[in-house]
mmCIF file of C-alpha atoms in Angstrom:
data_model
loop_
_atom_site.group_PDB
_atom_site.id
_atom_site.type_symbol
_atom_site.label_atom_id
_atom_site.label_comp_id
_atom_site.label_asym_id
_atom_site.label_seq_id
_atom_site.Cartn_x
_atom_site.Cartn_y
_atom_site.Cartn_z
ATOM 1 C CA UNK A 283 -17.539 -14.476 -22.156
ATOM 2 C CA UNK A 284 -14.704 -11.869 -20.679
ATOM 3 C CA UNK A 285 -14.629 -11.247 -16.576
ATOM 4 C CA UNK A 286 -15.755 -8.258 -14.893
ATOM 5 C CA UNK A 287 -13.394 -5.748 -14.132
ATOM 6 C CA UNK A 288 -12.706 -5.536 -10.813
ATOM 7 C CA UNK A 289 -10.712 -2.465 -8.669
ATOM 8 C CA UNK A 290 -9.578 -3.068 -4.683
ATOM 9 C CA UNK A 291 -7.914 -0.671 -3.197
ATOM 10 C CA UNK A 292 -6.379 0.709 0.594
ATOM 11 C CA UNK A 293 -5.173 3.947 1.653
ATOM 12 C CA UNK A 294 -2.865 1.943 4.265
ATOM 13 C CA UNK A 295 -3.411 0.634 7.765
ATOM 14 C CA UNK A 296 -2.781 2.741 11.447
ATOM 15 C CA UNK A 297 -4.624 5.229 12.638
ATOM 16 C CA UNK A 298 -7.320 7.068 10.198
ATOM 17 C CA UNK A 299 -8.579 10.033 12.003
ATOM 18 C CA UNK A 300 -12.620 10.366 12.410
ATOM 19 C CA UNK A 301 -12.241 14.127 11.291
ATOM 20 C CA UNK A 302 -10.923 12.860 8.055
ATOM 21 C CA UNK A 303 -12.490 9.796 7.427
ATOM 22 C CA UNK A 304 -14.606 11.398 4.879
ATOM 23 C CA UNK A 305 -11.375 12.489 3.201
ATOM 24 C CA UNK A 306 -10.291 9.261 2.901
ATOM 25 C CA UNK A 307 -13.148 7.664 1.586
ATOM 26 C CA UNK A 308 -13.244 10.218 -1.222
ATOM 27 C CA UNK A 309 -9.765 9.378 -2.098
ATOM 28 C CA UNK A 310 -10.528 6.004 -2.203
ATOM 29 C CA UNK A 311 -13.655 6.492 -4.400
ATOM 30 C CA UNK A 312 -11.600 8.637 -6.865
ATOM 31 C CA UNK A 313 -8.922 6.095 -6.991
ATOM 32 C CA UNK A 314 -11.700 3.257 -7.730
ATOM 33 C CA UNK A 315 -13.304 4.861 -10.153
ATOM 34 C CA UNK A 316 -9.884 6.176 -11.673
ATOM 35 C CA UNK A 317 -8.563 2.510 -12.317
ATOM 36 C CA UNK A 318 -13.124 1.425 -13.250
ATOM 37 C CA UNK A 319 -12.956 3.873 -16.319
ATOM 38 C CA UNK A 320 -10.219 2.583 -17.689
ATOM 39 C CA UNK A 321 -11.427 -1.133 -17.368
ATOM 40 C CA UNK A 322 -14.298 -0.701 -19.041
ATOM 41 C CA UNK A 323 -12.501 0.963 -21.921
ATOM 42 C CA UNK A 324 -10.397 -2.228 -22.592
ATOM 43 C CA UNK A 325 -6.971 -1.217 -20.585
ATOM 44 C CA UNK A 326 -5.487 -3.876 -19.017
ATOM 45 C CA UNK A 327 -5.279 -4.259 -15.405
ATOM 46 C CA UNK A 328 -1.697 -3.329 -14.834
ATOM 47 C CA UNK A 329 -2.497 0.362 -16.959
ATOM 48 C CA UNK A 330 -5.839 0.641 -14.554
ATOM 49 C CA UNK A 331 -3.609 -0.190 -11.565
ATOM 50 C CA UNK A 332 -1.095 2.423 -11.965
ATOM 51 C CA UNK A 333 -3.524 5.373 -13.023
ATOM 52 C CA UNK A 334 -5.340 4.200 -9.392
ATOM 53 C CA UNK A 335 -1.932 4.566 -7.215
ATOM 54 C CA UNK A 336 -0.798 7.617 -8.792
ATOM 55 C CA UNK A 337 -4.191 9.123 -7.274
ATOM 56 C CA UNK A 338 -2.943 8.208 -4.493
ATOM 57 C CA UNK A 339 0.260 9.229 -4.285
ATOM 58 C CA UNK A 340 -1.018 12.359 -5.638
ATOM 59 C CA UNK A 341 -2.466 13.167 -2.328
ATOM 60 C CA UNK A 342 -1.205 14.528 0.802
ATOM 61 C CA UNK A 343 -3.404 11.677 3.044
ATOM 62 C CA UNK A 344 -1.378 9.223 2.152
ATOM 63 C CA UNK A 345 2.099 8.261 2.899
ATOM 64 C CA UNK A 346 3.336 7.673 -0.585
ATOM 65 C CA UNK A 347 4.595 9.956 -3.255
ATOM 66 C CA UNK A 348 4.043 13.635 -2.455
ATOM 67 C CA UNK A 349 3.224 13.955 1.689
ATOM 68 C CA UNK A 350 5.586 10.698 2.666
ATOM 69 C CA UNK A 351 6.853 9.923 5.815
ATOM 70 C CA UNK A 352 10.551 11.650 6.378
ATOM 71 C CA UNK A 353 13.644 10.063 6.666
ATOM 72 C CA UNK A 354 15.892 10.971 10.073
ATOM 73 C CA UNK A 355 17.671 13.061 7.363
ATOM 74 C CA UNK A 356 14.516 15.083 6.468
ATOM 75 C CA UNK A 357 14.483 13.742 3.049
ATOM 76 C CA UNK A 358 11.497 11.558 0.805
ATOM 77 C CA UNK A 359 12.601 8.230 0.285
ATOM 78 C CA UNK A 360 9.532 6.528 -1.811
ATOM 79 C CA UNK A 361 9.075 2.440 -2.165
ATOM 80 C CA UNK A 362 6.931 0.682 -5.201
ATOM 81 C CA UNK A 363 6.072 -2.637 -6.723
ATOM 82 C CA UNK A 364 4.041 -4.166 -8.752
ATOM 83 C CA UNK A 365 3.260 -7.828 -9.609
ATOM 84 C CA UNK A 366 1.268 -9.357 -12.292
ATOM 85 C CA UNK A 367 -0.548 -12.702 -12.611
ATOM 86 C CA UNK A 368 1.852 -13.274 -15.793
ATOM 87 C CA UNK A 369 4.524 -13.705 -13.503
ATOM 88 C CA UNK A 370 6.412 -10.931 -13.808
ATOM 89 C CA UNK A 371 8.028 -8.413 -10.831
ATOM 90 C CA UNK A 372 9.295 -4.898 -10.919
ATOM 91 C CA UNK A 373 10.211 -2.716 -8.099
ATOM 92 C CA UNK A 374 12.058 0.524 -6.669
ATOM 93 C CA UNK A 375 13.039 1.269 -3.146
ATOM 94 C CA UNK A 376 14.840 4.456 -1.373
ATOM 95 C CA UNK A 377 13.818 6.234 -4.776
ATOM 96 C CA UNK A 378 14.248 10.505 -4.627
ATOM 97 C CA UNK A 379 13.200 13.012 -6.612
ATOM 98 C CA UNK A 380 10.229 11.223 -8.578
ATOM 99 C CA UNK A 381 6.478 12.740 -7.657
ATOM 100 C CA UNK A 382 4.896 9.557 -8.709
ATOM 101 C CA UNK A 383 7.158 6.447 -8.138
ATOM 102 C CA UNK A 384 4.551 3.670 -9.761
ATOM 103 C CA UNK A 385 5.450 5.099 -12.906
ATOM 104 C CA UNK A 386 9.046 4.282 -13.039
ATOM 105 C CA UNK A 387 7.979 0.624 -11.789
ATOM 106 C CA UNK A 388 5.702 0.603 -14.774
ATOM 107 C CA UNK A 389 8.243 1.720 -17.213
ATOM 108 C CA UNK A 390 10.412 -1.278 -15.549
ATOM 109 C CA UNK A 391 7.884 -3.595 -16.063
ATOM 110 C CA UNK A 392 7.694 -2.663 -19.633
ATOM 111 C CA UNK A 393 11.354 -3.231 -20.183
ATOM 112 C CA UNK A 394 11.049 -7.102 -18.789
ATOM 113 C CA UNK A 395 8.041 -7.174 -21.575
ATOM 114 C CA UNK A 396 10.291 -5.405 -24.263
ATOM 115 C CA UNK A 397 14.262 -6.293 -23.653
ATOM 116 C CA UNK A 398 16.654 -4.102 -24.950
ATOM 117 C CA UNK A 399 18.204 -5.792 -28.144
ATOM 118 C CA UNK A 400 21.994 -5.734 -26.923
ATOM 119 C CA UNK A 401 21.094 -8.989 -24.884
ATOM 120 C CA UNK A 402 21.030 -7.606 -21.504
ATOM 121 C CA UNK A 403 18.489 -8.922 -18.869
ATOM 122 C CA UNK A 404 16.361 -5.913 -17.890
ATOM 123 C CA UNK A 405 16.143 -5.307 -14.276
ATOM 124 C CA UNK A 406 13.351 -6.713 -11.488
ATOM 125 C CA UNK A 407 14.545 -3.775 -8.774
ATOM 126 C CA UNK A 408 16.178 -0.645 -8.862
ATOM 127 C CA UNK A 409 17.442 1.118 -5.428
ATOM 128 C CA UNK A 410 18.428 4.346 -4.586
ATOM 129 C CA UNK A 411 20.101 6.761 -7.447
ATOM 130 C CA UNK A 412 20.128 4.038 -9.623
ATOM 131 C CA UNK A 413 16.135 4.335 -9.419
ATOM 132 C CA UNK A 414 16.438 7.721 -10.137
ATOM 133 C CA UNK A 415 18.326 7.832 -12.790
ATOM 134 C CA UNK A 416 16.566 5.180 -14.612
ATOM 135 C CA UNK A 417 13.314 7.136 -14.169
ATOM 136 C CA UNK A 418 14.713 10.109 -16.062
ATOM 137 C CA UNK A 419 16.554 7.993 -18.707
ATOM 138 C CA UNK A 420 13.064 6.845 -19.224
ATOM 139 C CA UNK A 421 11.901 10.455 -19.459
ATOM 140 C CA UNK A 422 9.941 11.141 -16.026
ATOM 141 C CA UNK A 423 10.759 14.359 -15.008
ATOM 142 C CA UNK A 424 12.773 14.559 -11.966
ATOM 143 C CA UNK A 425 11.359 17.106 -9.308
ATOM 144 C CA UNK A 426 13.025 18.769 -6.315
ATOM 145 C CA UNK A 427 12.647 16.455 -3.077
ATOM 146 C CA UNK A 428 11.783 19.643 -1.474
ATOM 147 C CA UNK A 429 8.338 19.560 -3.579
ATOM 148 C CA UNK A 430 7.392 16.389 -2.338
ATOM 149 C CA UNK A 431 7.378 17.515 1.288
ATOM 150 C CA UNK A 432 3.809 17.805 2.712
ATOM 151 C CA UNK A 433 3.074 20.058 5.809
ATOM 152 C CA UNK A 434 1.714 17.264 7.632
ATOM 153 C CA UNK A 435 5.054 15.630 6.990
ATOM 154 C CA UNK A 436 6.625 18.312 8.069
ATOM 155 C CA UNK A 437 5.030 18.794 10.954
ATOM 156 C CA UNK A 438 5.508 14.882 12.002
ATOM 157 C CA UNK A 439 8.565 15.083 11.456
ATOM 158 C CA UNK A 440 9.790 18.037 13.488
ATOM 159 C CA UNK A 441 7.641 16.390 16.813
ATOM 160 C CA UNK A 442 9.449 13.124 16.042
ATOM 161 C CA UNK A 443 12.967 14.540 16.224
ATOM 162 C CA UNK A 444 12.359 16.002 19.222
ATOM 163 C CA UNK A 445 11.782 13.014 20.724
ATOM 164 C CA UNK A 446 14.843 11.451 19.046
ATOM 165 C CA UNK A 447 16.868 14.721 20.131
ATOM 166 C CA UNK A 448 16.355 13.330 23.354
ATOM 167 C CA UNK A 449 18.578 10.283 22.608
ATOM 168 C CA UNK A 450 21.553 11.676 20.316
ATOM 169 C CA UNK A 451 21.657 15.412 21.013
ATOM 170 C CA UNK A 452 21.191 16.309 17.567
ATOM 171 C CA UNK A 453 18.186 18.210 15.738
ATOM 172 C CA UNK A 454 17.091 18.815 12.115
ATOM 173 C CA UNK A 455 14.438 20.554 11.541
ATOM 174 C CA UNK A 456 12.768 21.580 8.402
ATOM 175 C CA UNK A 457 11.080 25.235 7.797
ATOM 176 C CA UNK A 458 7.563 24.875 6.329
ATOM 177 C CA UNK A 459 4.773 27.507 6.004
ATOM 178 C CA UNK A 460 2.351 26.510 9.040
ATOM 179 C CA UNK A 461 -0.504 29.106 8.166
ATOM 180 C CA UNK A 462 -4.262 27.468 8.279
ATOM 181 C CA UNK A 463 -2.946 24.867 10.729
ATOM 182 C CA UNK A 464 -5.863 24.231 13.445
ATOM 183 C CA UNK A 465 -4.760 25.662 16.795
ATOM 184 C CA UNK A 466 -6.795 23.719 18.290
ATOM 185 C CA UNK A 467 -5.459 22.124 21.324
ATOM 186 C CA UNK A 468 -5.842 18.485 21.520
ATOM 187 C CA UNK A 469 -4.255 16.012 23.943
ATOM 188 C CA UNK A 470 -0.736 14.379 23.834
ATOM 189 C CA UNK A 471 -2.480 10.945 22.901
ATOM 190 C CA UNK A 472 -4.524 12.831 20.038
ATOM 191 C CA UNK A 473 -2.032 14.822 18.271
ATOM 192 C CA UNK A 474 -0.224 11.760 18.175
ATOM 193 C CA UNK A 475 -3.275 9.682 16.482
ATOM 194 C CA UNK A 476 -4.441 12.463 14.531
ATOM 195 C CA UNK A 477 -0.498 12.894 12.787
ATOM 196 C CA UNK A 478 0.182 9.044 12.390
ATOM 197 C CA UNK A 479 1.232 8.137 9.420
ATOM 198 C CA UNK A 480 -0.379 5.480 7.234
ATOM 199 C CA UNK A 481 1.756 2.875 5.719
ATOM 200 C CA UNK A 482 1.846 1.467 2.276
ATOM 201 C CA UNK A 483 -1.401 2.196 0.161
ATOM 202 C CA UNK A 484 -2.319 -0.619 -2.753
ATOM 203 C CA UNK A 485 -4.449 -1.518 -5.781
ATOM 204 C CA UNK A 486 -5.573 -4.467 -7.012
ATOM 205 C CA UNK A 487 -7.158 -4.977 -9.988
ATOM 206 C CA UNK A 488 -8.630 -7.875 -12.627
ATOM 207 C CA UNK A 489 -9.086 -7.008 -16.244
ATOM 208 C CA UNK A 490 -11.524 -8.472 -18.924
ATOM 209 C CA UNK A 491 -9.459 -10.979 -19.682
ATOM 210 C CA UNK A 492 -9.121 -12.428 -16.023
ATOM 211 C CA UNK A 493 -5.501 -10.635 -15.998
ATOM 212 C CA UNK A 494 -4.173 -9.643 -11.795
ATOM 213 C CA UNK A 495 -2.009 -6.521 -11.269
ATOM 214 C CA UNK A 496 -1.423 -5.199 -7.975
ATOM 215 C CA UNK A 497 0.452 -2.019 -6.533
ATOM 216 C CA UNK A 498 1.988 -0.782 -3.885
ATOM 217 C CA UNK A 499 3.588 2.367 -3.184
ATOM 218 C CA UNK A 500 5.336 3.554 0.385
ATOM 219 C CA UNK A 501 6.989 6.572 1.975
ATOM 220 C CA UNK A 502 8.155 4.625 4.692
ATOM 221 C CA UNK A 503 8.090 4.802 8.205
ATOM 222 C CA UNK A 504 9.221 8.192 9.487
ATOM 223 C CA UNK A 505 12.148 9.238 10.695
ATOM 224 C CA UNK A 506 13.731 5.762 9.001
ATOM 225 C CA UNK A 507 17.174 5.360 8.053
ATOM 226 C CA UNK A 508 18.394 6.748 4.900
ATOM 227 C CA UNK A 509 17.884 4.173 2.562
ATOM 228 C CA UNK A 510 15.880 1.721 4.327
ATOM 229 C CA UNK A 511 13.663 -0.377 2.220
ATOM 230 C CA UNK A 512 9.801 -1.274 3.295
ATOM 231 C CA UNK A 513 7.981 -4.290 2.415
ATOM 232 C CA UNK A 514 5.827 -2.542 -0.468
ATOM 233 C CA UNK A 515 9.126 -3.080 -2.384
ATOM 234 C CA UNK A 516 9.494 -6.446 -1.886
ATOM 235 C CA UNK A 517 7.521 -9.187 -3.522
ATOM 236 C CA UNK A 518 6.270 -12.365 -1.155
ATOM 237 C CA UNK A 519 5.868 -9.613 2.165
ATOM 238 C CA UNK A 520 4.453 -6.965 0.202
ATOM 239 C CA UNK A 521 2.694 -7.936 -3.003
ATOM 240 C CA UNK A 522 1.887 -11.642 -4.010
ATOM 241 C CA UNK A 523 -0.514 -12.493 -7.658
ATOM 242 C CA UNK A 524 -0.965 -15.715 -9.357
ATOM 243 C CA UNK A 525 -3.194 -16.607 -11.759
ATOM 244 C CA UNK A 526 -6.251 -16.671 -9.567
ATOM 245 C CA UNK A 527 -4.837 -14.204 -6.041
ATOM 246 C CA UNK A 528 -3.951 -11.347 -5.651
ATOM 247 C CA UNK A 529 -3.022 -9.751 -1.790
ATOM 248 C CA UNK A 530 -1.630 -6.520 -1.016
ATOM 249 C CA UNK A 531 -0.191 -5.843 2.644
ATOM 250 C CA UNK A 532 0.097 -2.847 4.788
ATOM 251 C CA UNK A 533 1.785 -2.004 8.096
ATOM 252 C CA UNK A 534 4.835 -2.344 9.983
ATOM 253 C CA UNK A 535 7.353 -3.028 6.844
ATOM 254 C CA UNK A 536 9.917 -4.988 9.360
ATOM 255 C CA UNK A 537 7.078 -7.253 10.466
ATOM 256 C CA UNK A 538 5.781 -7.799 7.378
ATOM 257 C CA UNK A 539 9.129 -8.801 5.666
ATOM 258 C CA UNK A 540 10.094 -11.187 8.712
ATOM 259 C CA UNK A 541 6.690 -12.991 8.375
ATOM 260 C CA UNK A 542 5.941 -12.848 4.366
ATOM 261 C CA UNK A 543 2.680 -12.262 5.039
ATOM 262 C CA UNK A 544 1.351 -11.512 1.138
ATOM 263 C CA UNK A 545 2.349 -14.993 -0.337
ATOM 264 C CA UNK A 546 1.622 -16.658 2.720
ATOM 265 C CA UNK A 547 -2.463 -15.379 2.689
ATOM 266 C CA UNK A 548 -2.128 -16.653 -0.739
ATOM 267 C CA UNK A 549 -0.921 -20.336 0.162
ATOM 268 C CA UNK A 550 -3.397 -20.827 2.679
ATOM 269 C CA UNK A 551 -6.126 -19.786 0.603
ATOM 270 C CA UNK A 552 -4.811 -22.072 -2.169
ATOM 271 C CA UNK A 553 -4.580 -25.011 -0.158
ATOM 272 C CA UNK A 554 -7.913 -24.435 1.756
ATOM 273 C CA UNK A 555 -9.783 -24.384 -1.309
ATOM 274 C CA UNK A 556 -12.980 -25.999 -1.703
ATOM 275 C CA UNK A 557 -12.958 -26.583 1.856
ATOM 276 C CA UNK A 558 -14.029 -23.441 3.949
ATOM 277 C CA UNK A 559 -14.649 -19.785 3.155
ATOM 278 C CA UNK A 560 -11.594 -18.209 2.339
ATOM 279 C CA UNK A 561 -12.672 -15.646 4.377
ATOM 280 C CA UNK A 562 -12.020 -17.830 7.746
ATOM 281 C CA UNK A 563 -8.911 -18.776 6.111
ATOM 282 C CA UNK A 564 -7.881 -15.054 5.778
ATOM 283 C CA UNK A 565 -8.850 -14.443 9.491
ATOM 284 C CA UNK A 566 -7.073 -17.312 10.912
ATOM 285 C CA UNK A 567 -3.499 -16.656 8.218
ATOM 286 C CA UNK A 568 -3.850 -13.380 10.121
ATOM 287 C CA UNK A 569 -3.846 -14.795 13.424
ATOM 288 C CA UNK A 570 -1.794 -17.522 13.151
ATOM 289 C CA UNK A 571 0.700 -16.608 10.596
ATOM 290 C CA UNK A 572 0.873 -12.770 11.762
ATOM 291 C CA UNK A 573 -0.068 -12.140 15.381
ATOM 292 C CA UNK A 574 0.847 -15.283 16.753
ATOM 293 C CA UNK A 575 4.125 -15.864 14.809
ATOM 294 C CA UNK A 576 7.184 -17.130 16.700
ATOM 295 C CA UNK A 577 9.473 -14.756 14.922
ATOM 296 C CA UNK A 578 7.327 -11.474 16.429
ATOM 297 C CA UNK A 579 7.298 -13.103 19.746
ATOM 298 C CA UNK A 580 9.289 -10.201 21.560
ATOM 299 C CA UNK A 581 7.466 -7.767 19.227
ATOM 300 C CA UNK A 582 4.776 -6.167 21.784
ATOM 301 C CA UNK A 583 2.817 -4.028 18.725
ATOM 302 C CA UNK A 584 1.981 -6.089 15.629
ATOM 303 C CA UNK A 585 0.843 -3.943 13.016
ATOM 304 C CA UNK A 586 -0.376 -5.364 9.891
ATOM 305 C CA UNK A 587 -3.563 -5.161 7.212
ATOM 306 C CA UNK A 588 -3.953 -6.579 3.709
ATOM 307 C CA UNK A 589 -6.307 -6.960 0.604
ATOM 308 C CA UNK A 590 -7.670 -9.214 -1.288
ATOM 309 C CA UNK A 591 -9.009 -10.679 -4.454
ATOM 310 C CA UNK A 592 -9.797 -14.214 -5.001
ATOM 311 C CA UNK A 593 -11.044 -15.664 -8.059
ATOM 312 C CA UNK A 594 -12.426 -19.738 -5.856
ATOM 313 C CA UNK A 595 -11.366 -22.043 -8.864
ATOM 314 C CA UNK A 596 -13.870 -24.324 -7.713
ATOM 315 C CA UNK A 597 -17.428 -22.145 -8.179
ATOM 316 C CA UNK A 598 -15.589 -19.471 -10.093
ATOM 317 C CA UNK A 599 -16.750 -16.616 -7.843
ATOM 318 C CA UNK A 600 -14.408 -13.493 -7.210
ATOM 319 C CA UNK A 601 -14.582 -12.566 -3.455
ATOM 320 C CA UNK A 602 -12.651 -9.423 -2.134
ATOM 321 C CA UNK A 603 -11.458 -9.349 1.427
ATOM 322 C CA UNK A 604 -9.511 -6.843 3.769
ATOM 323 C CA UNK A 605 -7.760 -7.330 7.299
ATOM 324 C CA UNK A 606 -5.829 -5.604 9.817
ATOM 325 C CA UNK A 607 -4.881 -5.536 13.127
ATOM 326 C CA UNK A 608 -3.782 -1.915 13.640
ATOM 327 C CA UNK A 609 -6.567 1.061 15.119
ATOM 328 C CA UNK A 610 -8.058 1.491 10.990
ATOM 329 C CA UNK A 611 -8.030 0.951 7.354
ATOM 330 C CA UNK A 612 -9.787 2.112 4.861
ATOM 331 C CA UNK A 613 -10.830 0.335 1.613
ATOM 332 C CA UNK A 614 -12.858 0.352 -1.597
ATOM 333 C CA UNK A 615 -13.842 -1.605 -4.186
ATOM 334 C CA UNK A 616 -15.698 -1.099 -7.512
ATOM 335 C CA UNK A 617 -16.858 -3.395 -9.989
ATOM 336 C CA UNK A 618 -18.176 -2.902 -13.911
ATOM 337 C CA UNK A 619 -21.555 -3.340 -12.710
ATOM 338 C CA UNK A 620 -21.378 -0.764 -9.953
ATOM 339 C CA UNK A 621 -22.716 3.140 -10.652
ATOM 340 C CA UNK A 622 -20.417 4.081 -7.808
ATOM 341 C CA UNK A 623 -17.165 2.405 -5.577
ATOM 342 C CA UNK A 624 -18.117 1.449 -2.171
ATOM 343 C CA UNK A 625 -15.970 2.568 0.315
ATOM 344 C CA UNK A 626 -15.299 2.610 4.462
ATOM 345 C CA UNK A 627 -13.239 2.747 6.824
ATOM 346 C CA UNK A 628 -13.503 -0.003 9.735
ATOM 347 C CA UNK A 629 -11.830 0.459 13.307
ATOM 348 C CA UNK A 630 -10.766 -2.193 15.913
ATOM 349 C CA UNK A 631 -11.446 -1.116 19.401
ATOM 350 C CA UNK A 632 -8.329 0.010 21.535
ATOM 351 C CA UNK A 633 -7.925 -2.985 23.249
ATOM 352 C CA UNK A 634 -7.913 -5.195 20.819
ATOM 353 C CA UNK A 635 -4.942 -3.706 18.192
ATOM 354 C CA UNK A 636 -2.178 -6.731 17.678
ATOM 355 C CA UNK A 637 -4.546 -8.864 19.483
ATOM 356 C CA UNK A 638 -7.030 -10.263 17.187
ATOM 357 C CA UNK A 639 -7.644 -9.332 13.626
ATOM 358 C CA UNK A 640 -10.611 -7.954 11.850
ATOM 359 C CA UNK A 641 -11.357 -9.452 8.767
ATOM 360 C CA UNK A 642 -13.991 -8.865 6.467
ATOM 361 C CA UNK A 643 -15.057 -9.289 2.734
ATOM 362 C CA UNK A 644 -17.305 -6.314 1.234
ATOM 363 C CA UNK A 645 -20.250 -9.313 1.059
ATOM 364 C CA UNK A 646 -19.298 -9.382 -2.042
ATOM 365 C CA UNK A 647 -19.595 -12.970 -4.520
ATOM 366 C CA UNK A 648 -20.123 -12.722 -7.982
ATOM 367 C CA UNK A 649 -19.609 -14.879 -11.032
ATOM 368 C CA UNK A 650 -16.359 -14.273 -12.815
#
């Protein structure tokens, strides 16, 4: 007897507006049931994973692929990774020109599974132009960065460098067609909520054969330096799968990196098994390992999130969990046995962002 196919997903952690929450969860959904229809068909969960973040990056919500956050020099700078519980690691970072980045990581992946036959080790992570040109060696098609700019992200962006115009005297500033935007006035402290920029976005997903692959895929946070590299590039903060675990994180990249938060949800739930629900083990990593960690001691906003799936080796039940401690996130799940994905977006009151966590699982245990 095979498992059931299994598909968790975010679209990031921050602020998600209530006007689009909808939006979101239809994203979400589409994503789920994207990466479902291929599971039931037989594809593996790596194939499933990547059709479910190129949905994603696809749209203009989320910060990765087309509509990322801008770099200081008004440019798209993407981040991906993916991990697999076969051990294997492939990633890009500060990658231009490429509409869905997840696809080159894919190809890369398939290079460590199929070595060239002149002996050389294929590579783990590509950076930069490098990225880029080994995307269209591999035959992507390379688009103008220009295409990839979103009006929301070009909007952000021109508010933000005002404020850093402040501080260096300098300004660039991008032109963008702003026809159908709301002129609706809202407050300072709205505009800013309702233009934040989610983080990284992931996908996890199990196969019939009890196979893990998880994605991530990141624009960045804005105005970042040219070239700076985010945590959904880098395996152990961002991405963490073993044979039974898979976790996904979101947030503030810098915070993430400093405090591996991915593999270290996954060792505490590995060494807390058997003996309390892994979803008090989540809540209290979270806490403990996040929030109240020594190394973000002078850090006065701590913003992180993170999924999960966890396959308990001792009853053999597959739970799926999600955190965070910034203002939203929104997740999703779908299983073989559901008719539809289940999706929402849960909010942590005002005061209580980088204070205390809110964990959850989608009340969710089923037999492998």
């Amino acid at each position: 007897m095979g498992y059931l196919p299994v598909v968790l997903i975010h679209a990031g952690a921050g602020y998600h507006s209530l006007a689009k929450s909808n939006s979101y969860i239809q994203l979400c959904n589409l994503s789920s049931k994207t990466a479902m229809e291929l599971l039931k068909d037989g594809s593996s969960a790596t194939e499933a994973a990547v059709a479910a973040m190129k949905v994603l990056e696809d749209s203009s919500l989320t910060n990765a692929g087309y509509g990322s956050s801008l770099s200081i020099d008004g440019d798209v700078e993407c981040d991906a990774s993916m991990m697999t519980s076969d051990g294997y690691f492939a990633a890009v970072a500060a990658m231009r020109c490429v509409y869905n980045p997840i696809v080159v990581v894919h190809k890369i992946l398939d290079l460590q599974h199929h070595p060239p036959k002149d002996g050389r080790i294929p590579p783990s992570f590509l950076v930069g132009e490098g990225a880029t040109r080994f995307a269209e060696e591999q035959g992507i098609t390379l688009v103008e960065s220009t295409t990839m700019v979103s009006e929301n992200a070009t909007k952000n962006f021109n508010k933000y460098s005002k404020i850093v115009q402040q501080h260096r005297g300098t300004k660039r500033k991008i032109e963008a067609d702003t026809s159908g935007v709301s002129s609706v006035k809202q407050s300072a402290d709205n505009q800013l909520e309702e233009s934040s920029v989610m983080d990284t976005v992931g996908v996890i997903c199990m196969d019939r054969e009890g196979n893990l692959a998880c994605a991530l895929s990141s624009g960045g946070i804005a105005l970042k330096h040219s070239g700076r590299v985010g945590q959904a590039a880098l395996i152990g903060s961002g991405c963490w799968v073993e044979k039974n675990i898979a976790v996904a994180t979101t947030g503030c990249g810098e915070q993430l990196m400093r405090t591996l938060l991915a593999k270290t949800v996954s060792d505490d739930l590995q060494a807390a098994s058997g003996s309390c629900q892994p979803v008090d083990v989540f809540n209290q990593t979270m806490k403990s390992s996040f929030i109240d960690n020594p190394v973000l001691v002078k850090d006065n906003v701590k913003l992180a999130g993170a999924i999960v799936l966890y396959v308990n080796p001792e009853s053999s039940s597959v739970e799926l969990m999600w955190s965070h401690t910034t203002k939203s996130m929104c997740a999703s799940y779908m299983t073989a046995k559901c008719a539809h994905p289940q999706s929402l977006v849960t909010r942590l009151a005002s005061d209580k962002v980088s204070q205390v966590p809110f964990t959850s699982s989608f009340g969710l245990r089923f037999e492998k």
